PDB file of C-alpha atoms in Angstrom:
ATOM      1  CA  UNK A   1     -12.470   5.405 -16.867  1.00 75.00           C
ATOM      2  CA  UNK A   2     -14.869   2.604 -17.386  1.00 87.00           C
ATOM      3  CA  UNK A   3     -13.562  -1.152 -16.172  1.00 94.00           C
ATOM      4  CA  UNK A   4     -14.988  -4.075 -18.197  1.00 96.00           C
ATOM      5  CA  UNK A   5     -13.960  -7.626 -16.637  1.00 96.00           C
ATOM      6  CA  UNK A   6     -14.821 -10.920 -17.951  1.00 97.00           C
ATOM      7  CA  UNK A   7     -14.786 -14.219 -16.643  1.00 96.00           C
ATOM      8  CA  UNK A   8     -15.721 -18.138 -17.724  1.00 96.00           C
ATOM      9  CA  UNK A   9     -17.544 -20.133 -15.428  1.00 96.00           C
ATOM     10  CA  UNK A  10     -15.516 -23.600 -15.399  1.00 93.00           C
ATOM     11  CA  UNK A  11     -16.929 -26.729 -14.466  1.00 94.00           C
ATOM     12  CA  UNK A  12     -15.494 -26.667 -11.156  1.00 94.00           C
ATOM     13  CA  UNK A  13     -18.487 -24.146 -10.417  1.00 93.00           C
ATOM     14  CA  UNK A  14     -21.080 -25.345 -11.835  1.00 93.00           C
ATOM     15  CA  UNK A  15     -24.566 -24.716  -9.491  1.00 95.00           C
ATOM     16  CA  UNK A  16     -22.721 -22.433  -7.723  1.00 95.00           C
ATOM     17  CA  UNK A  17     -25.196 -18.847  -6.814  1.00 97.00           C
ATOM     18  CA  UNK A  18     -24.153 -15.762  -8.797  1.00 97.00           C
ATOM     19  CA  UNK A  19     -23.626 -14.268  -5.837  1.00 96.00           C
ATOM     20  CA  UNK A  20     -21.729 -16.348  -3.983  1.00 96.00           C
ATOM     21  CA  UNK A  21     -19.288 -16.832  -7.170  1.00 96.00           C
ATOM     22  CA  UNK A  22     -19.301 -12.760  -7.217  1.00 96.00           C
ATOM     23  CA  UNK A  23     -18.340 -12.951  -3.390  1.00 96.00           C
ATOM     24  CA  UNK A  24     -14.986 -15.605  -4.178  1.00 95.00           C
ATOM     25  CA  UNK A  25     -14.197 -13.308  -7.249  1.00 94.00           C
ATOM     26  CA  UNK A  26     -13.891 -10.543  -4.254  1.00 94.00           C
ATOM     27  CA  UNK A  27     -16.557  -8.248  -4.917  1.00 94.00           C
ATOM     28  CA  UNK A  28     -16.931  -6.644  -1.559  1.00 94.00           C
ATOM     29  CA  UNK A  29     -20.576  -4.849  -0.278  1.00 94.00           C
ATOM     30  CA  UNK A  30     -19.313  -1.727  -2.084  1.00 92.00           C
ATOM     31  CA  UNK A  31     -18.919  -3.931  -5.491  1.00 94.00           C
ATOM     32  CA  UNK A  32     -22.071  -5.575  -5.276  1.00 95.00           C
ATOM     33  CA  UNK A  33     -23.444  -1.804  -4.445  1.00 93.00           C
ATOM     34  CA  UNK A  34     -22.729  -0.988  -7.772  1.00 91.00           C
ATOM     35  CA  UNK A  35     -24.035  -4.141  -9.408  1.00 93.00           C
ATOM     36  CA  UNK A  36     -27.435  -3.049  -8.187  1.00 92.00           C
ATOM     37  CA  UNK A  37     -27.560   0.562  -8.791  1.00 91.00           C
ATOM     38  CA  UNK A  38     -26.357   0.571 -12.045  1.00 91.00           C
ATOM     39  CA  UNK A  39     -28.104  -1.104 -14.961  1.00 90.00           C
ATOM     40  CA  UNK A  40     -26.663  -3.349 -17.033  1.00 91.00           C
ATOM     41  CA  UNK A  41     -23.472  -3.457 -15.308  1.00 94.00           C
ATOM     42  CA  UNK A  42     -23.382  -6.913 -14.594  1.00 96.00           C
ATOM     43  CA  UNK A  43     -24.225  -9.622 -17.291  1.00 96.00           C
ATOM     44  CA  UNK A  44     -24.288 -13.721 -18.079  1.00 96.00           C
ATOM     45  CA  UNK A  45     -23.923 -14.527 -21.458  1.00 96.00           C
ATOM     46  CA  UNK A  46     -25.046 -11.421 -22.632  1.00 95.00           C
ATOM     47  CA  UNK A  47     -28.585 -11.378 -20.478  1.00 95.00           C
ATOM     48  CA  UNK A  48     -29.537  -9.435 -17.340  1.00 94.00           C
ATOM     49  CA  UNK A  49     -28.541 -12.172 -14.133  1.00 95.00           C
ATOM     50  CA  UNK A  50     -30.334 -12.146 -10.429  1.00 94.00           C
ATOM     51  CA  UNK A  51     -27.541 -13.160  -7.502  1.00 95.00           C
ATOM     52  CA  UNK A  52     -29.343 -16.255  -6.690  1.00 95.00           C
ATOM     53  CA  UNK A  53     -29.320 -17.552 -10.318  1.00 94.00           C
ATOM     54  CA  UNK A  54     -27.095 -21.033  -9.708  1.00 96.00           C
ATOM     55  CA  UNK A  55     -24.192 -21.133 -12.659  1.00 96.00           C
ATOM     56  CA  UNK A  56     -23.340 -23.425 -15.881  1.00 95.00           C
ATOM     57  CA  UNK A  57     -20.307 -24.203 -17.081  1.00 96.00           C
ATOM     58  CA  UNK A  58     -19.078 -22.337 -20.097  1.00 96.00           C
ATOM     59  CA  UNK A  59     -21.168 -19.202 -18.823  1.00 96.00           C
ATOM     60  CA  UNK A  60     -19.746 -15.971 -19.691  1.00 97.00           C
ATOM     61  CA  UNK A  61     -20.171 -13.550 -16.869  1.00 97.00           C
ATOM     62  CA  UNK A  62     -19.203 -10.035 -17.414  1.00 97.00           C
ATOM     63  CA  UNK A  63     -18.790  -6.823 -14.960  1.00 97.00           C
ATOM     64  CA  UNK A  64     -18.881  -3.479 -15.942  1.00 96.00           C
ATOM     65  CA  UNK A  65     -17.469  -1.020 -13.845  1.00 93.00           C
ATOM     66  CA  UNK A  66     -18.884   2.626 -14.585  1.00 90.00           C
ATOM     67  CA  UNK A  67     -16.590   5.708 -14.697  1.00 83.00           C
ATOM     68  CA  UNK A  68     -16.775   7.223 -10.653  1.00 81.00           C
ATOM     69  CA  UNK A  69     -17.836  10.800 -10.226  1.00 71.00           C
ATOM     70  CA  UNK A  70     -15.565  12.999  -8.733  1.00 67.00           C
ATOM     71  CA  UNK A  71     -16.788  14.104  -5.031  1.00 62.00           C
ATOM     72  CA  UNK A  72     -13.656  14.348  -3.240  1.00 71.00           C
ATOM     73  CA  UNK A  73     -12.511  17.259  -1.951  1.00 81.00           C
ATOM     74  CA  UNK A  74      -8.754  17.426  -2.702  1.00 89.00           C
ATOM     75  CA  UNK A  75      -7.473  20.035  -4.582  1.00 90.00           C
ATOM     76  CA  UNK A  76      -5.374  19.216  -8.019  1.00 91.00           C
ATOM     77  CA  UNK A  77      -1.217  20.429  -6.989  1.00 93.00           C
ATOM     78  CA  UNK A  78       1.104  19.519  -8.791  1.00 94.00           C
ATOM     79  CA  UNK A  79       3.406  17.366  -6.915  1.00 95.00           C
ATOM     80  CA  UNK A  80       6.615  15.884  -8.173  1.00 93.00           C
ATOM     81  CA  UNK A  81       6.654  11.918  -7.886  1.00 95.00           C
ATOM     82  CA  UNK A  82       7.325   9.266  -9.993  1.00 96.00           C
ATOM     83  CA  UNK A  83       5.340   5.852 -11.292  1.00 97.00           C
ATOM     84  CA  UNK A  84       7.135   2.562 -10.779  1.00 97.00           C
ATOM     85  CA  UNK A  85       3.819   0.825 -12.765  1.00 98.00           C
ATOM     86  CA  UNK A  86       0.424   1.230 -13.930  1.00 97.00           C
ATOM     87  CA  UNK A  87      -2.596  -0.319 -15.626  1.00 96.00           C
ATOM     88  CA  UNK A  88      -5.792   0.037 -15.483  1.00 95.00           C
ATOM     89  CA  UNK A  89      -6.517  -1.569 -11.952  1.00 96.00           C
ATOM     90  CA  UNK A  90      -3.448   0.055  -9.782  1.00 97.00           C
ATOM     91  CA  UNK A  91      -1.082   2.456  -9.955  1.00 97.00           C
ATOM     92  CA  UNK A  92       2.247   2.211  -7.902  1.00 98.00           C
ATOM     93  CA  UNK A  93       3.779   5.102  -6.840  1.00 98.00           C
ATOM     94  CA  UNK A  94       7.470   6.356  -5.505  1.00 97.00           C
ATOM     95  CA  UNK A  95       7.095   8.795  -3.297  1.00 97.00           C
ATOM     96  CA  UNK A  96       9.701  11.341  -2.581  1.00 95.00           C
ATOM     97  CA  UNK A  97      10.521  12.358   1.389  1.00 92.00           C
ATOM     98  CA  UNK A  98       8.853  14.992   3.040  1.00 86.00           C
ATOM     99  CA  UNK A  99       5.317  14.393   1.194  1.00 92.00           C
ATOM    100  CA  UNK A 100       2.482  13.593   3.242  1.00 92.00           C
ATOM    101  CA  UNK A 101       0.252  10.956   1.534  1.00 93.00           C
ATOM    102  CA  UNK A 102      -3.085  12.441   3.114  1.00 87.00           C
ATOM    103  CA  UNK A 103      -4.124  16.170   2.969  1.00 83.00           C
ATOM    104  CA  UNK A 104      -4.521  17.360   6.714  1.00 77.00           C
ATOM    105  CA  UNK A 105      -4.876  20.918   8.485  1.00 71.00           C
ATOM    106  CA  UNK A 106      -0.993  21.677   7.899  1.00 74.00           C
ATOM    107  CA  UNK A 107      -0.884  19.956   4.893  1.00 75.00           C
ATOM    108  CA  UNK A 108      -4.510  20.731   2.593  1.00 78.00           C
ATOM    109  CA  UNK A 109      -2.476  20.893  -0.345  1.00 85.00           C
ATOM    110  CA  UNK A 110       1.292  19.836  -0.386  1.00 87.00           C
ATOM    111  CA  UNK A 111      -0.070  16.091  -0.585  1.00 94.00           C
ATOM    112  CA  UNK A 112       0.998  13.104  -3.021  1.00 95.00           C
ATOM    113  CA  UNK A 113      -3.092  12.677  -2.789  1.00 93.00           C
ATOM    114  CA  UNK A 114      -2.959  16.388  -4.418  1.00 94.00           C
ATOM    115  CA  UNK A 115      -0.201  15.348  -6.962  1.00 95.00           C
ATOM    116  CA  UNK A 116      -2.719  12.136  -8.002  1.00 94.00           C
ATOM    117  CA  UNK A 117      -5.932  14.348  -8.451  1.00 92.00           C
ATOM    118  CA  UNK A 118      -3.287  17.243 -10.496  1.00 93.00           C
ATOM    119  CA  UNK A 119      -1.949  13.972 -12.942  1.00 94.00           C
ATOM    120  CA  UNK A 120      -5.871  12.700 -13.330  1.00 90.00           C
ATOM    121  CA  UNK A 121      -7.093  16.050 -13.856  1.00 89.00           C
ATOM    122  CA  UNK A 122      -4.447  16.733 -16.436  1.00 92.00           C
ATOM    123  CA  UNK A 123      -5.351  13.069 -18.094  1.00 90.00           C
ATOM    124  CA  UNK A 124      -9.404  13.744 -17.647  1.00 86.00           C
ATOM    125  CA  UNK A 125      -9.513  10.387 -16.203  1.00 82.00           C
ATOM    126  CA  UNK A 126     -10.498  10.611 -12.757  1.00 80.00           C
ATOM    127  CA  UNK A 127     -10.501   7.810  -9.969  1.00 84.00           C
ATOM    128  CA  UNK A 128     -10.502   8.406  -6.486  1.00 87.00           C
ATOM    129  CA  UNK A 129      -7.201   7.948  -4.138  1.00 90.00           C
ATOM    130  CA  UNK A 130      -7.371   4.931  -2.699  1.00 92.00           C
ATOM    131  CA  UNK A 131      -4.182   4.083  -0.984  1.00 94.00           C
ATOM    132  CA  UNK A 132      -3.542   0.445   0.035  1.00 95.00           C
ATOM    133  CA  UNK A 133      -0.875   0.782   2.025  1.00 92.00           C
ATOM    134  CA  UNK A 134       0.364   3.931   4.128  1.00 87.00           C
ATOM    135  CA  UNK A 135       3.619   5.635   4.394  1.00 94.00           C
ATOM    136  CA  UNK A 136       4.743   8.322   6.629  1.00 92.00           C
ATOM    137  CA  UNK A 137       5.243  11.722   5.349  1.00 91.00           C
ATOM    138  CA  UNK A 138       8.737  12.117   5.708  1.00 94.00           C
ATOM    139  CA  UNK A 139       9.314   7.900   4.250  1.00 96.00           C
ATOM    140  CA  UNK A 140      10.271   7.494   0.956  1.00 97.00           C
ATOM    141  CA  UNK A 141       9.421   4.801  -1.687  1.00 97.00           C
ATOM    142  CA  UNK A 142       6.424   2.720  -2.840  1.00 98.00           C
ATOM    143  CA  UNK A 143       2.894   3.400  -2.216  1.00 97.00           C
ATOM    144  CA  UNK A 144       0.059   1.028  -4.268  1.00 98.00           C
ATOM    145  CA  UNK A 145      -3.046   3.462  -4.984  1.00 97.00           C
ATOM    146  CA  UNK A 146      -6.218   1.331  -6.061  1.00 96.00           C
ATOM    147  CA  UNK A 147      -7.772   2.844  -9.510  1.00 95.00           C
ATOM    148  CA  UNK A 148     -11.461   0.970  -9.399  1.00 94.00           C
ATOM    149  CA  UNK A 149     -13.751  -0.296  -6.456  1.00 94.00           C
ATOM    150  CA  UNK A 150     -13.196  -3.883  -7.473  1.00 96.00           C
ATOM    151  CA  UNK A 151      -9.371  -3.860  -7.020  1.00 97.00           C
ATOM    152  CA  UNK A 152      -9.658  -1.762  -3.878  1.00 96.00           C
ATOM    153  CA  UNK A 153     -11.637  -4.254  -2.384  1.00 96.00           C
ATOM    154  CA  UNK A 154      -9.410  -7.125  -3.270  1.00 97.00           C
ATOM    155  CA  UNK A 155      -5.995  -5.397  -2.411  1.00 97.00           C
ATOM    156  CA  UNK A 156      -7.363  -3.858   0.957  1.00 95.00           C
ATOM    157  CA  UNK A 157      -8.523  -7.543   1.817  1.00 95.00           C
ATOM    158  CA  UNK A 158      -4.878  -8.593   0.713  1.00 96.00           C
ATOM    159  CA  UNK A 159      -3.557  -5.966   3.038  1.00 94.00           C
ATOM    160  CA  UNK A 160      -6.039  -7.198   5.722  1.00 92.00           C
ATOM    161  CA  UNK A 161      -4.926 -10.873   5.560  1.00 94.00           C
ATOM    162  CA  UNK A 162      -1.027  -9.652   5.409  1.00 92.00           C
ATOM    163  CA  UNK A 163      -0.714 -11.014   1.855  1.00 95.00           C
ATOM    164  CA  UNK A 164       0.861  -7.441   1.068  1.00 96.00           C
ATOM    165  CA  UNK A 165       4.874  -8.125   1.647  1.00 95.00           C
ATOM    166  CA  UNK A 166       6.753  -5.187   2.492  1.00 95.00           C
ATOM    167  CA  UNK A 167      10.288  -4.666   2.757  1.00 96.00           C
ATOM    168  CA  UNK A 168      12.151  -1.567   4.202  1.00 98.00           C
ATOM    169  CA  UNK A 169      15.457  -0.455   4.198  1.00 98.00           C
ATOM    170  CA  UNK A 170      16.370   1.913   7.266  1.00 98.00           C
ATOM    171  CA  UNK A 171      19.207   3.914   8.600  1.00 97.00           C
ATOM    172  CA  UNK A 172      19.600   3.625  12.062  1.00 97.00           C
ATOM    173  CA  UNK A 173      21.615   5.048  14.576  1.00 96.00           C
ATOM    174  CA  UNK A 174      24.525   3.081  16.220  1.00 96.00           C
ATOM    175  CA  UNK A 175      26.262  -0.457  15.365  1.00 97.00           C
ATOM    176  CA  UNK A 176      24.252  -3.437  14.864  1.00 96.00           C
ATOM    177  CA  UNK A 177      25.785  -6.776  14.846  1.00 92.00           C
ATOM    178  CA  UNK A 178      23.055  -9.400  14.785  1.00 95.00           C
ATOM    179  CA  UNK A 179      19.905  -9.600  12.966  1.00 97.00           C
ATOM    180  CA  UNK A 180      16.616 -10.440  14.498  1.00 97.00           C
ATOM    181  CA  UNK A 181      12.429 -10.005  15.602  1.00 98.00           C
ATOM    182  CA  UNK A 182      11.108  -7.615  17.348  1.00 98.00           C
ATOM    183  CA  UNK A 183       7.314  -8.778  18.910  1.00 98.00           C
ATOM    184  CA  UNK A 184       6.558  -5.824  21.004  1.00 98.00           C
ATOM    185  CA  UNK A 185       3.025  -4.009  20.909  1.00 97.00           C
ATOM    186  CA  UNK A 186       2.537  -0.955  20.191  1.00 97.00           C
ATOM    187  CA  UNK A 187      -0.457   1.933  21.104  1.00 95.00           C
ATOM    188  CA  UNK A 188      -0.933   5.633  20.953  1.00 93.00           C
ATOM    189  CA  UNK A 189       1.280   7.690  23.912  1.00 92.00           C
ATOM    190  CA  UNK A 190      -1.225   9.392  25.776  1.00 87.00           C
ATOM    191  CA  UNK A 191       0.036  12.966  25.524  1.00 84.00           C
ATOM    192  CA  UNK A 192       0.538  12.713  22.031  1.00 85.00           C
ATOM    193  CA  UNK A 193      -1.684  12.789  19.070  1.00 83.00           C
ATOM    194  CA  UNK A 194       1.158  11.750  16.786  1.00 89.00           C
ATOM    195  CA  UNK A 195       3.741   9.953  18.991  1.00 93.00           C
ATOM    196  CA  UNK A 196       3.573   6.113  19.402  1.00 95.00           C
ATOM    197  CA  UNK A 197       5.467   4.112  22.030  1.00 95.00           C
ATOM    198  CA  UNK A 198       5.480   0.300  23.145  1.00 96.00           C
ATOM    199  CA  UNK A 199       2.176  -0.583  24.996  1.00 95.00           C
ATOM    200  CA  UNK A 200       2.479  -3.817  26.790  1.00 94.00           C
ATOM    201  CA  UNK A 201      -0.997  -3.067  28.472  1.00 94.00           C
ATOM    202  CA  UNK A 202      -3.340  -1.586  26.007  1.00 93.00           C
ATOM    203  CA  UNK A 203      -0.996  -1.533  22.362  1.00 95.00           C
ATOM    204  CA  UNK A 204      -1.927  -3.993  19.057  1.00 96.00           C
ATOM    205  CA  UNK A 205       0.707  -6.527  18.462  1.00 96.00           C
ATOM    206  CA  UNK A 206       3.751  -5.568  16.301  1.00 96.00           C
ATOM    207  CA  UNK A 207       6.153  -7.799  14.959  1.00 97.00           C
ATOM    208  CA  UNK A 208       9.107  -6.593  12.489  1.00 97.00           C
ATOM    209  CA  UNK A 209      11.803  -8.532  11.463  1.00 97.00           C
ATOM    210  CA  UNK A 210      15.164  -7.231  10.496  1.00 98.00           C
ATOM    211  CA  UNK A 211      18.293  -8.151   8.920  1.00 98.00           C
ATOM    212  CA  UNK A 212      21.916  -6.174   9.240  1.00 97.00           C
ATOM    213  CA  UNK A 213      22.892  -5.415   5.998  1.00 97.00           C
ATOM    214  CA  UNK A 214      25.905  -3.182   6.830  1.00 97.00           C
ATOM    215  CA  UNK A 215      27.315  -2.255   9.931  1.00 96.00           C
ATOM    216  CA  UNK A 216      29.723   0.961  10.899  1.00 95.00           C
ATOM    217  CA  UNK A 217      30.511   2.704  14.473  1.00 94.00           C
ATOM    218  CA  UNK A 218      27.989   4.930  14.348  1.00 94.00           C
ATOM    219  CA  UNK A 219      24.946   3.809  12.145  1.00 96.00           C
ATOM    220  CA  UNK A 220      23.791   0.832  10.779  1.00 98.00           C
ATOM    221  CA  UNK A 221      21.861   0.122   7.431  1.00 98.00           C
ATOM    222  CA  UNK A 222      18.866  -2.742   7.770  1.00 98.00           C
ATOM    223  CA  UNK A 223      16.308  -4.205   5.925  1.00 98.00           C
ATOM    224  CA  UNK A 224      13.133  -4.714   8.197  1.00 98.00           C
ATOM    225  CA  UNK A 225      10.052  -6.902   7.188  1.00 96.00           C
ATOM    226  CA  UNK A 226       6.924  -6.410   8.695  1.00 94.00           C
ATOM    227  CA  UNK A 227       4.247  -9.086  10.002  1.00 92.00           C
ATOM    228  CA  UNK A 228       1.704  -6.621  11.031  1.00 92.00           C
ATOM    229  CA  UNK A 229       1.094  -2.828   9.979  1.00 89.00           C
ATOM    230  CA  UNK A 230       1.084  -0.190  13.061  1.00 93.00           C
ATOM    231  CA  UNK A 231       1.523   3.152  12.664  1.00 93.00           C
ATOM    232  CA  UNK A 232       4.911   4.336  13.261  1.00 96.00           C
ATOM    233  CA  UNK A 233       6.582   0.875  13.359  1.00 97.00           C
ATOM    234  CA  UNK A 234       9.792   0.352  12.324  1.00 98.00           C
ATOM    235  CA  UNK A 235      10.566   3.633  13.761  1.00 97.00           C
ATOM    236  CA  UNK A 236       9.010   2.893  17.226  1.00 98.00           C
ATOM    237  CA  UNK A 237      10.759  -0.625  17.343  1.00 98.00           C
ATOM    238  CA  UNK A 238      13.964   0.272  16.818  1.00 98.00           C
ATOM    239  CA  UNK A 239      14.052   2.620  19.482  1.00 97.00           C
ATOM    240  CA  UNK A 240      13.025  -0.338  21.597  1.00 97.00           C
ATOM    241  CA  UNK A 241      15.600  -1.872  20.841  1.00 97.00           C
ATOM    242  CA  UNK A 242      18.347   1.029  21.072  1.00 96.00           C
ATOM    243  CA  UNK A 243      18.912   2.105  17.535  1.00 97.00           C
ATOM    244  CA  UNK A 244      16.755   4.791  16.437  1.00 97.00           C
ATOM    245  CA  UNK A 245      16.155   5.937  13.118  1.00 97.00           C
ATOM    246  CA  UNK A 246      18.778   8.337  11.594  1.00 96.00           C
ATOM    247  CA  UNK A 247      16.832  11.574  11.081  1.00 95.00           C
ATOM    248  CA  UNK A 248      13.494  10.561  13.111  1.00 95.00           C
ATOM    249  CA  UNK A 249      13.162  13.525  15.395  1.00 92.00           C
ATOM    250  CA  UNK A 250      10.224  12.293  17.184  1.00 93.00           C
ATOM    251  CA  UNK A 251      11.593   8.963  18.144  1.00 95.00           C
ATOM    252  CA  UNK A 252      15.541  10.056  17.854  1.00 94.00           C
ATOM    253  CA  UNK A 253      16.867  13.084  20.098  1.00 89.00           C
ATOM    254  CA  UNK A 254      19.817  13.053  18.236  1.00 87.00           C
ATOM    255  CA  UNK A 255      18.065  14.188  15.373  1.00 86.00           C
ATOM    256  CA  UNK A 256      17.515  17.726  13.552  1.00 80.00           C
ATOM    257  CA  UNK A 257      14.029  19.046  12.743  1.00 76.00           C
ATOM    258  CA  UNK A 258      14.567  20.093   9.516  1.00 74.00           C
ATOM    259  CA  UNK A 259      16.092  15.943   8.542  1.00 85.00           C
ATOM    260  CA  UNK A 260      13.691  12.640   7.620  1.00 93.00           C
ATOM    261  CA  UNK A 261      13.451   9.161   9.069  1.00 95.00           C
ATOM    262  CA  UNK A 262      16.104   7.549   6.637  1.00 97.00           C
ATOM    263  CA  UNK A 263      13.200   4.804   5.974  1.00 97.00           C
ATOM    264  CA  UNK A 264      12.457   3.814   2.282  1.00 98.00           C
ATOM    265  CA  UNK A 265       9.811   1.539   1.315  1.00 97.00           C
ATOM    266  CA  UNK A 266      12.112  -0.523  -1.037  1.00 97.00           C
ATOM    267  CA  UNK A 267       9.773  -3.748  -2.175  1.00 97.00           C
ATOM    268  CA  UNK A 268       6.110  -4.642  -2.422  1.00 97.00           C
ATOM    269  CA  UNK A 269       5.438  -7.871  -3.363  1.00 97.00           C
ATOM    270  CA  UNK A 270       1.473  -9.215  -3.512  1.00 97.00           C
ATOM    271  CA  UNK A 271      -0.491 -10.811  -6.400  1.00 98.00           C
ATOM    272  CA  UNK A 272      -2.349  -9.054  -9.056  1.00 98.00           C
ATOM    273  CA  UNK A 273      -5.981  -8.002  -8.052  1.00 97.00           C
ATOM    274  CA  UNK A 274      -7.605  -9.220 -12.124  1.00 96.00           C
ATOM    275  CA  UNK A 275      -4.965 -11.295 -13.117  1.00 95.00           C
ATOM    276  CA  UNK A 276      -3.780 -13.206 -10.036  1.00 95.00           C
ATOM    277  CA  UNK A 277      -0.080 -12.978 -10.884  1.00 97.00           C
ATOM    278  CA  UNK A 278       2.496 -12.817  -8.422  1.00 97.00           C
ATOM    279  CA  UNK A 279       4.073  -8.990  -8.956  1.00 97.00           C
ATOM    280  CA  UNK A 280       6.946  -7.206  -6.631  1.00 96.00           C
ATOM    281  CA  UNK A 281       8.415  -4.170  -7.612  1.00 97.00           C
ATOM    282  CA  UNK A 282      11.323  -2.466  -6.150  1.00 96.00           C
ATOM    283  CA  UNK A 283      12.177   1.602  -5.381  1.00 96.00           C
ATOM    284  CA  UNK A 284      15.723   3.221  -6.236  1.00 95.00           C
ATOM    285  CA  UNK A 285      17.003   4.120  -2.997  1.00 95.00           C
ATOM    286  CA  UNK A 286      16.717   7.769  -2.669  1.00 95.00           C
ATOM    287  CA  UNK A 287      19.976  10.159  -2.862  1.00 93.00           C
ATOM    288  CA  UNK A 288      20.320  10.742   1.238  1.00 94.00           C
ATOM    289  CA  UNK A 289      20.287   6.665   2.019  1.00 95.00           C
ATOM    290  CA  UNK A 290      23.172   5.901  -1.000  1.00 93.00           C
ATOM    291  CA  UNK A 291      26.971   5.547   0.021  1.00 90.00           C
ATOM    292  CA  UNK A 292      26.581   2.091   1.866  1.00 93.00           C
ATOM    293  CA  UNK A 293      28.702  -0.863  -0.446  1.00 90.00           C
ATOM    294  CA  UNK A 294      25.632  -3.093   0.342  1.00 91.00           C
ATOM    295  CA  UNK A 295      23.971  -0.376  -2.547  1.00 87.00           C
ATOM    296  CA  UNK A 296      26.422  -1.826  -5.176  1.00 80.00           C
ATOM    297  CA  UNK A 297      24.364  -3.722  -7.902  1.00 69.00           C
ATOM    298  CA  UNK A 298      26.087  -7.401  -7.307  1.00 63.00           C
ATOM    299  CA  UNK A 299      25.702  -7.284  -3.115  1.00 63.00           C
ATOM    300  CA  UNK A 300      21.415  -5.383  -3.518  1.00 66.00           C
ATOM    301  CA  UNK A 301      19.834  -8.635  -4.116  1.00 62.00           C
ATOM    302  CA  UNK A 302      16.199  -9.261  -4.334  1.00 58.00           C
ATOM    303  CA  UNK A 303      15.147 -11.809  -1.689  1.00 53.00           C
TER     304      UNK A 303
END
């Protein structure tokens, strides 16, 4: 589908360049890409601009986005998932367990990125899957997919900058009593292609925080926010720390093959790439997490 923005030049901006005032809207490389190879798509008060024209108040600047061909490779499944919201800019998606996101070797087409290119195929209103945030395959809950290049570029740069607020709830194994941060780093393990561990030598930084929610003898339900975005972290943290994920049989020996991480992606919050509004939206728990009294509708706040 086509994407037509408009915008008013205020007086704030006045003599500002084009471009630069293109660049603070956040049109990335890729944005400005399409500016120049296809005519017409960018206009000032109705006219044909050049980047280095400076800007008058009142102007009327106006970006058309053309409909994106379809070279992707992923074949349309239907997969069964549901949509929390959508407009024309993002879509945001729950995604059941046991779905990868990204079609793989073991996994070409059994993807939620197969169940996206079934729904647009079915709509005849392609976009390609651009997924702003990542989930494990076996996690449950919400996943933002960017529908045009311009919000891509804005919500990855959100993501970038940490301006993408994530909360998880987890399941983990054993009694917690006290909430708290974990700052450990975290790398690859070197016999595994999958398998992370804590890397005090060569891993990223990693920081999640968590809060007990409900404690019992044997497991523990918590809510974990994280500061940064490794792969695997929640899961690989709170084995650090002695409580491994219910159901995470990489990270949990306890655990059976054929279970999940009990790890759901429960709230996004971030702001609105067009409109700038401050949005969150929230995932039902999924059936194999319920049965905690913290799940009762006057103790599951939003905080």
């Amino acid at each position: 589908m086509e994407r037509h923005l408009t915008w008013t030049v205020d007086k704030s901006q006045e003599g500002k360049r084009l471009i630069d005032w293109l660049r603070e809207k956040g049109c990335s490389k890729q944005v400005l890409s399409v500016i120049k190879n296809h005519e017409g798509s960018l206009l000032n008060n109705g006219e044909k601009p050049y980047f280095r024209d400076p800007l008058q108040a009142g102007d009327v600047v106006e970006l058309t986005l053309p409909q994106e061909q379809d070279t992707s490779t992923i074949v349309p499944v239907r997969q069964e998932f549901s949509i929390i919201y959508e407009d024309e800019d993002l879509m945001v998606i729950n995604k059941p367990g046991n779905l990868p996101v990204h079609p793989s070797v073991n996994h070409f087409e059994n993807t939620l990125a197969n169940g996206v290119s079934w729904l647009c195929w079915q709509r005849n209103d392609y976009f390609p899957f651009r997924c702003v945030n990542r989930l494990d395959g076996g996690t449950t809950g919400l996943l933002i997919l960017a529908k045009n290049v311009y919000s891509s570029a804005i919500l990855y740069e959100q993501m970038k900058e940490r301006k993408i607020h994530r909360t998880y709830l987890a399941i983990v194994s054993g009694k917690l009593t006290e909430s708290g941060t974990i700052d450990l780093p975290i790398g690859r393990k070197s016999e595994s292609v999958i398998e992370r561990c804590v890397d005090k030598t060569h891993g990223e930084r990693a920081v999640t925080h968590y809060e007990v929610l409900e404690a019992r003898t044997d497991q523990t339900l918590v809510k974990c926010q994280l500061e940064t975005g490794r792969t695997h972290q929640i899961r690989v943290h709170m084995q650090a720390i002695g409580h491994p994920l219910v159901g995470d049989f990489l990270y949990n020996p306890h655990a059976l093959r054929e279970e999940r991480p009990l790890l759901h992606s429960w709230r996004l919050a971030f702001t609105h790439p067009v409109s700038g509004d401050e949005v969150y939206f929230t995932a039902p728990v999924p059936a194999d997490m319920q049965g905690w009294k913290w799940f009762q509708p006057d103790k599951m706040k939003v905080t």
